[in-house]
Amino acid sequence: MSTGVWLIGARGSVAVTGMIGALAVRAGLAEPTGCVLESPELRSEAVPGIGELVFGGHDISSIPLVKKAAALAEAGILPARLAGVVQDALLEIEQDVRPLPVHDTQAGVAEAIGADLDRFRRRHHLERVVVINVSTTEPAPPPHPAHTDLDALRAALDGPDPVLPPSALAAYAALCAGCPYVDFTPSTGARLPALDALARSQGLPYAGHDGKTGETLVKSVLAPMFALRNLKVRTWSGTNLLGGGDGANLAEPAANAAKCASKQRVLAETLGYVPQGATRIDFLEDLDDFKTAWDLITFEGFLGTRMRMEFTWQGCDSALAAPLLLDLARLTAAAHRAGRTGPLTELAFFFKDPLGQVSHALAEQWQMLRDALAAFDARITRR
Amino acid sequence: MSTGVWLIGARGSVAVTGMIGALAVRAGLAEPTGCVLESPELRSEAVPGIGELVFGGHDISSIPLVKKAAALAEAGILPARLAGVVQDALLEIEQDVRPLPVHDTQAGVAEAIGADLDRFRRRHHLERVVVINVSTTEPAPPPHPAHTDLDALRAALDGPDPVLPPSALAAYAALCAGCPYVDFTPSTGARLPALDALARSQGLPYAGHDGKTGETLVKSVLAPMFALRNLKVRTWSGTNLLGGGDGANLAEPAANAAKCASKQRVLAETLGYVPQGATRIDFLEDLDDFKTAWDLITFEGFLGTRMRMEFTWQGCDSALAAPLLLDLARLTAAAHRAGRTGPLTELAFFFKDPLGQVSHALAEQWQMLRDALAAFDARITRR
Amino acid sequence: MSTGVWLIGARGSVAVTGMIGALAVRAGLAEPTGCVLESPELRSEAVPGIGELVFGGHDISSIPLVKKAAALAEAGILPARLAGVVQDALLEIEQDVRPLPVHDTQAGVAEAIGADLDRFRRRHHLERVVVINVSTTEPAPPPHPAHTDLDALRAALDGPDPVLPPSALAAYAALCAGCPYVDFTPSTGARLPALDALARSQGLPYAGHDGKTGETLVKSVLAPMFALRNLKVRTWSGTNLLGGGDGANLAEPAANAAKCASKQRVLAETLGYVPQGATRIDFLEDLDDFKTAWDLITFEGFLGTRMRMEFTWQGCDSALAAPLLLDLARLTAAAHRAGRTGPLTELAFFFKDPLGQVSHALAEQWQMLRDALAAFDARITRR
Amino acid sequence: MSTGVWLIGARGSVAVTGMIGALAVRAGLAEPTGCVLESPELRSEAVPGIGELVFGGHDISSIPLVKKAAALAEAGILPARLAGVVQDALLEIEQDVRPLPVHDTQAGVAEAIGADLDRFRRRHHLERVVVINVSTTEPAPPPHPAHTDLDALRAALDGPDPVLPPSALAAYAALCAGCPYVDFTPSTGARLPALDALARSQGLPYAGHDGKTGETLVKSVLAPMFALRNLKVRTWSGTNLLGGGDGANLAEPAANAAKCASKQRVLAETLGYVPQGATRIDFLEDLDDFKTAWDLITFEGFLGTRMRMEFTWQGCDSALAAPLLLDLARLTAAAHRAGRTGPLTELAFFFKDPLGQVSHALAEQWQMLRDALAAFDARITRR
Ligand SMILES: NC(=O)c1ccc[n+]([C@@H]2O[C@H](COP(=O)([O-])OP(=O)(O)OC[C@H]3O[C@@H](n4cnc5c(N)ncnc54)[C@H](O)[C@@H]3O)[C@@H](O)[C@H]2O)c1
Ligand SMILES: NC(=O)c1ccc[n+]([C@@H]2O[C@H](COP(=O)([O-])OP(=O)(O)OC[C@H]3O[C@@H](n4cnc5c(N)ncnc54)[C@H](O)[C@@H]3O)[C@@H](O)[C@H]2O)c1
Ligand SMILES: NC(=O)c1ccc[n+]([C@@H]2O[C@H](COP(=O)([O-])OP(=O)(O)OC[C@H]3O[C@@H](n4cnc5c(N)ncnc54)[C@H](O)[C@@H]3O)[C@@H](O)[C@H]2O)c1
Ligand SMILES: NC(=O)c1ccc[n+]([C@@H]2O[C@H](COP(=O)([O-])OP(=O)(O)OC[C@H]3O[C@@H](n4cnc5c(N)ncnc54)[C@H](O)[C@@H]3O)[C@@H](O)[C@H]2O)c1
Ligand code: NA
Ligand code: NA
């Protein structure tokens, strides 16, 4: 049951850490720590094994995977030893990482992406290919009438002006090519009515948005704690200091705003009101991938007594994101196999800004996930 | 449906904050912030209203409630204004707070306690009286053969030597007098086979142990977060600095050990392994009731990457505990009304060291609570 | 030796806390905690006693001092009891707090300010009046040729267009009226060549800028620690969350930028290089005057080993600033009495952004202060 | 001017990091970051260069230096690259690291130590040899009459019973052999009247105690900050979590108590009073050399307002200690060269528990150090 994983942004930190991790787990050189699907309660027939994943992808950078791996090792994200051991396997994956196609029209780009996906599928005799966006976060695109209507979109893509941001174009191309699409970033992805229609008409599932790896993960358990205890959160302020390629990009005001909004959503939806305070992202190059977040929460208890809590989270972003990337590839493959179509709201556990009107409390999201896996298993067995 | 709440330790901080809070909420002077049962999802027919609670109790101290209230206001635990407004109502409760009875034998003490409970019930025409221990934490008692056999216990209590620690004697007296018993402290309470047998034979429920108000509350959401994400917690170390009467007592090595063990239990049971590190309690008189806890958690992610999280919790212990006291009184009354007997394992949400083999994850405990309320409602309606 | 203290912004938090504190200390109701001049090593003949200070000032707000005092007590900045006790004395000060004069030309405003200062001096038979700016922080003014030349400035002030920001106009008026001037804010104040010339020609001292009360105070001891130990600071990032009137104003981008720059200056000047990272100020209304700052410092030791330190500072801004206000009034009076003219660089101990090329290390600043007091004493005794 | 550095505990983390660091700096492979004497303000003629230091020592362990170096690299204390490059030089030092001598009497041990020191000096044509104790912290020894009298001590050492703890015996042997002695640990060392007399009669200097590398370093700048600002520190509580060999040993109650007392001394002596609170050391094996300390400080400002500060220090102990080891070797050599005898109180900058009645404020200690260097230089030039 070999499954292709086609990564948009295949030369980035998350992508390469994911590839190396999968190779290391397959070779028995590493434990699948951080891989949610490896928890005993979530064992499932429907999902492919980590060792069954085959990688390829697009990127606009041309840095060789082996060189990126060395840089990740140098930065302490990977054990240096490991980067060496998997070198040959990375060189093989290198064959399937291609430059992002260019063309006069976006329709042309989409077609070329589709052709690359087809070639990848055939070359490796893959049962299915899941496309996952782990490229640089985009600013939110200006609205366009073609975003809401599939026919209008098809027509517009043939025109000379770009109508979709890169992530949405990748989603379009993937869905046209019969591939499920996952967005690990806060970018647009498949989150447009026209693309939702396309997914449904193609019988394909899609998932997103924005992998939940650090501060927001903590929020998704602390906010429910205050809510379940009926304590009133007065303020919640967050500061995120991060370096790395992602940090540099998020320092851009537009990307920053998109990311911060997705980070505060959990509060409003879990508490039922919006406490004072904001979340900030500041670029601090020297930290590289070792993000540090500090949150201050002030709250009110019985008879108005004021209290406070603060936490500092010092996490390695790629090391937290990469195992989720593998989980999402496997889960989306299972969903596809089970015939699930449209937005995969049941994968909210993985995302800061999940699709659909779903709970933002981590424990509830985990139960949704467990139930979804059971349903996939049931459908597959029935067949 | 007026319900008596008989507090062992009725002149302590938690007890008096609870009384004043109930009076203030009844008078419309305060919101029931921190009262879990006031969350819309937990509304129930079975539980009495906060305004229907009638207070009394035992203590070995003779400080007048009004004076204790003034001290709490001075320490910033209560608004000074409130302590004044409820003065008359406190003076009325004062009528029902009695010195802990003394007698030659523990059987004699138990009988006297029972008599006090009866008088209280009759005086206020109470449907039922819930006895709750909020007195000073005891050291763990030496084992005694009579602890495991009810007949042996009855015989031993008639002897000249004390066989039960004060909390267990209170539980014995309560159960004999037909009252459900709740232990908000880490002390023994009803947690002896002989007392369990007594509760069952009397058709009474009991609950405990050790109200979950601060660091352990946070642990009960963070530990599941690491578990659900399949991240490996390597170390978890906690430091608790607290003043107040409780702090002074917990600085005693025996009480400290009892409390710390109850605080680490959540880790072992949620993670499935015991990370390195310990929890400490240090007395810091000047902090008074405003406990400060600091926890350092180091964990390992994908490919062995080391990460860490720390949090500081600055809570007012009595302000966190008092609304739970009201919740527990109301819930135990409802359980009793619904005919529930034996250990109330479904109240694990409230306790650091819950009865029974139950989940230590807060979200699951909350669902157990919600289901229990629904069951109580169903049984009461059926009648 | 009674000394007038004329406060620009006399109805603000710092001003009113300062007044009440001076009254309370004089009445023996409070200790002079936080008043640097009360340390035994700094006892001096030259400085007036706290009880010898007489208060007045200008403000654009008309909130009565007594009402402001009540608000400060409500916010926990002052003991409620105290606000009551000093009420009569505040009502007396109220007689000397006047609306900021308005006039067609800035020269006219300056003259009216001078007249108010004269009236205050005569009414209370004051030996001298120190003018201190504790009003809202202004944005940095656009440059103007008249700023660098006193004659040009005099001419321009007679014109219809404003040429000085309010703080500099207050400094001009004070100096013209023979009063030393202190700026407790990051605003322009006397920091213009034309005003420096005026001070010198009038034989008057002036001081500033920006009272050092919180995060920067801590920086001024931690940065020297890293420097003395020859450890390399790689990054230093600060987040300041503050409410209150000052917080609201500092949330304005221009004021924010001025304040943040003054906060980072200590790093560059103490370390000799500029580490990565920035300082941020975020408005968080609910915190009111209880500012919370969090700083993350990453540094490098022997053989490149990476280490880190973080601190959280939770201070009450007005309670930290008010005693410094009294210190500065007394010190500047002493400097004036001792015949010291021009910029009081020896008061760097008190300021985030001190005048002159002076050390930013707190310990050295304290020695400068001690030496300056000794010099004042010597000069006064010689006379 | 080659200088011998004889390390008691030569196979420990501090010792080996110090050796490798000196080799790396000499070879131009590393910057002398953390070496205080490399600050431009402290350049001195009197001190030997880092490259002029020659290492040897005693240990009770027999782990080869090269193996220890590999372990330090594995633990992230040294760059792995460096451990490789200096391998040959370490093998050479290995020739001069000997097992701690054993003998029937302590006099015999001392003589054997002296013989080892002589051999080392002659073999490398050293101008002088500084003995530095960096071995495991001992418990405080029971008092003994011979500790206060040199003749009595000499007699007692000939007897069959041990009269000195190992550190004091090493100090005795060093002083007898004409070598200055430095104690980097909290152990007894030369801190006995009889040994002080010996040092003076031999014309030798000695220094100590307990290298100031982490939490206490921070205390030595923060406590003066509160003192200079006349703020009242109410409580100061510290938690130190540390692994490594040193951590394991300090978890022993007796060593722990010795270390903790030396850590709180700075507070009492800087503030002039003892705030509430204690310092704790807890062993947390997994942290290895990367100690984490958390301190909570609560303080009172003007009009009694309560405030607080907390800091977390995450330092690599050996990386902080090793450069100080080099500084101390060089400084003590310079002191000896300059004819300085008795306790080197002027080196308080380096120690948690400095000799003599000296300031505990870091800035003042630094000035003492600078003045001492100038005095050494002056005496050497005069000769
Ligand atoms: N690491 C985490 O914890 C985490 C969590 C949530 C979301 N994310 C998101 O994942 C994404 C990747 O993060 P990263 O740390 O790997 O960043 P990265 O900068 O290391 O990698 C991004 C890669 O995308 C490539 N790229 C840019 N534009 C592209 C395009 N139009 N088409 C194809 N490739 C393109 C870049 O060349 C680069 O190789 C970011 O958007 C980030 O916000 C990361
Ligand atoms: N406040 C919290 O957050 C919290 C959380 C969990 C558990 N607890 C437990 O609740 C209990 C009460 O806490 P508190 O802060 O109110 O303490 P407290 O010291 O203010 O009050 C304890 C009261 O018990 C009384 N007492 C002592 N021995 C007694 C006895 N044998 N019989 C009757 N009364 C007796 C004392 O006189 C005192 O009035 C403690 O055991 C504490 O460990 C408190
Ligand atoms: N509190 C601290 O720790 C601290 C430290 C350093 C600097 N400062 C500075 O001190 C100043 C006062 O702080 P605060 O907390 O008292 O602020 P605040 O807002 O409480 O008071 C400012 C007062 O100034 C008045 N004002 C505004 N413009 C004026 C003008 N043109 N002329 C006269 N009065 C005017 C306002 O009406 C108000 O009464 C601010 O500039 C602040 O940045 C405060
Ligand atoms: N690292 C720091 O930041 C720091 C700061 C202050 C003080 N210190 C002190 O420095 C000392 C060394 O610390 P470390 O981390 O290198 O410890 P370590 O455990 O790595 O090394 C101690 C060495 O001393 C040896 N030893 C034990 N007893 C001995 C004896 N009687 N004679 C000779 N050698 C003996 C051990 O075999 C070991 O090799 C400790 O006492 C520690 O408290 C360290
Ligand atoms: Na903190
Ligand atoms: Na922290």
Coordinates of C-alpha atoms in Angstrom, one line a residue, chain A residues 234-237 239 241 276-278 280-287 290 292-294 296 298 306 308 310 312 314, chain C residues 234-237 239 241 276-278 280-287 290 292-294 296 298 306 308 310 312 314:
Chain A
R234 CA -9.1 38.6 31.8
T235 CA -6.0 38.8 29.6
W236 CA -3.9 36.5 27.5
S237 CA -0.8 37.9 25.8
T239 CA 5.2 36.7 22.5
L241 CA 10.5 34.8 19.3
Q276 CA -7.7 41.3 26.4
G277 CA -4.3 40.9 24.9
A278 CA -2.6 39.9 21.6
R280 CA 3.0 38.7 18.7
I281 CA 5.7 37.1 16.5
D282 CA 9.1 38.6 16.5
F283 CA 12.0 37.5 14.3
L284 CA 15.1 36.7 16.3
E285 CA 17.5 35.2 13.8
D286 CA 19.9 33.7 16.3
L287 CA 17.3 31.4 17.8
F290 CA 14.4 26.9 18.6
T292 CA 10.7 30.6 22.4
A293 CA 7.2 31.7 23.4
W294 CA 6.1 33.4 26.5
L296 CA 1.0 35.7 30.4
T298 CA -4.4 36.8 34.1
R306 CA -7.0 38.2 40.6
R308 CA -2.0 34.8 37.0
E310 CA 2.8 32.4 32.8
T312 CA 7.6 29.7 28.6
Q314 CA 11.1 26.5 24.2
Chain C
R234 CA 23.7 37.0 21.6
T235 CA 20.1 38.2 21.9
W236 CA 18.1 40.3 24.4
S237 CA 14.4 40.6 23.7
T239 CA 8.1 42.5 26.1
L241 CA 2.7 44.7 29.0
Q276 CA 20.0 40.9 18.4
G277 CA 16.5 41.5 19.7
A278 CA 14.1 44.4 20.4
R280 CA 8.3 46.0 22.8
I281 CA 5.6 47.8 24.7
D282 CA 2.1 46.5 24.4
F283 CA -0.9 48.1 26.0
L284 CA -2.9 45.7 28.2
E285 CA -5.5 47.9 29.9
D286 CA -6.5 45.4 32.5
L287 CA -3.0 45.3 34.1
F290 CA 1.0 46.8 37.4
T292 CA 4.6 43.0 33.6
A293 CA 7.9 42.7 31.6
W294 CA 9.5 39.6 30.3
L296 CA 14.8 36.7 27.3
T298 CA 20.6 34.2 25.2
R306 CA 24.9 28.5 24.4
R308 CA 20.0 31.6 28.4
E310 CA 14.8 35.0 31.4
T312 CA 9.7 38.4 34.6
Q314 CA 5.9 42.5 37.9

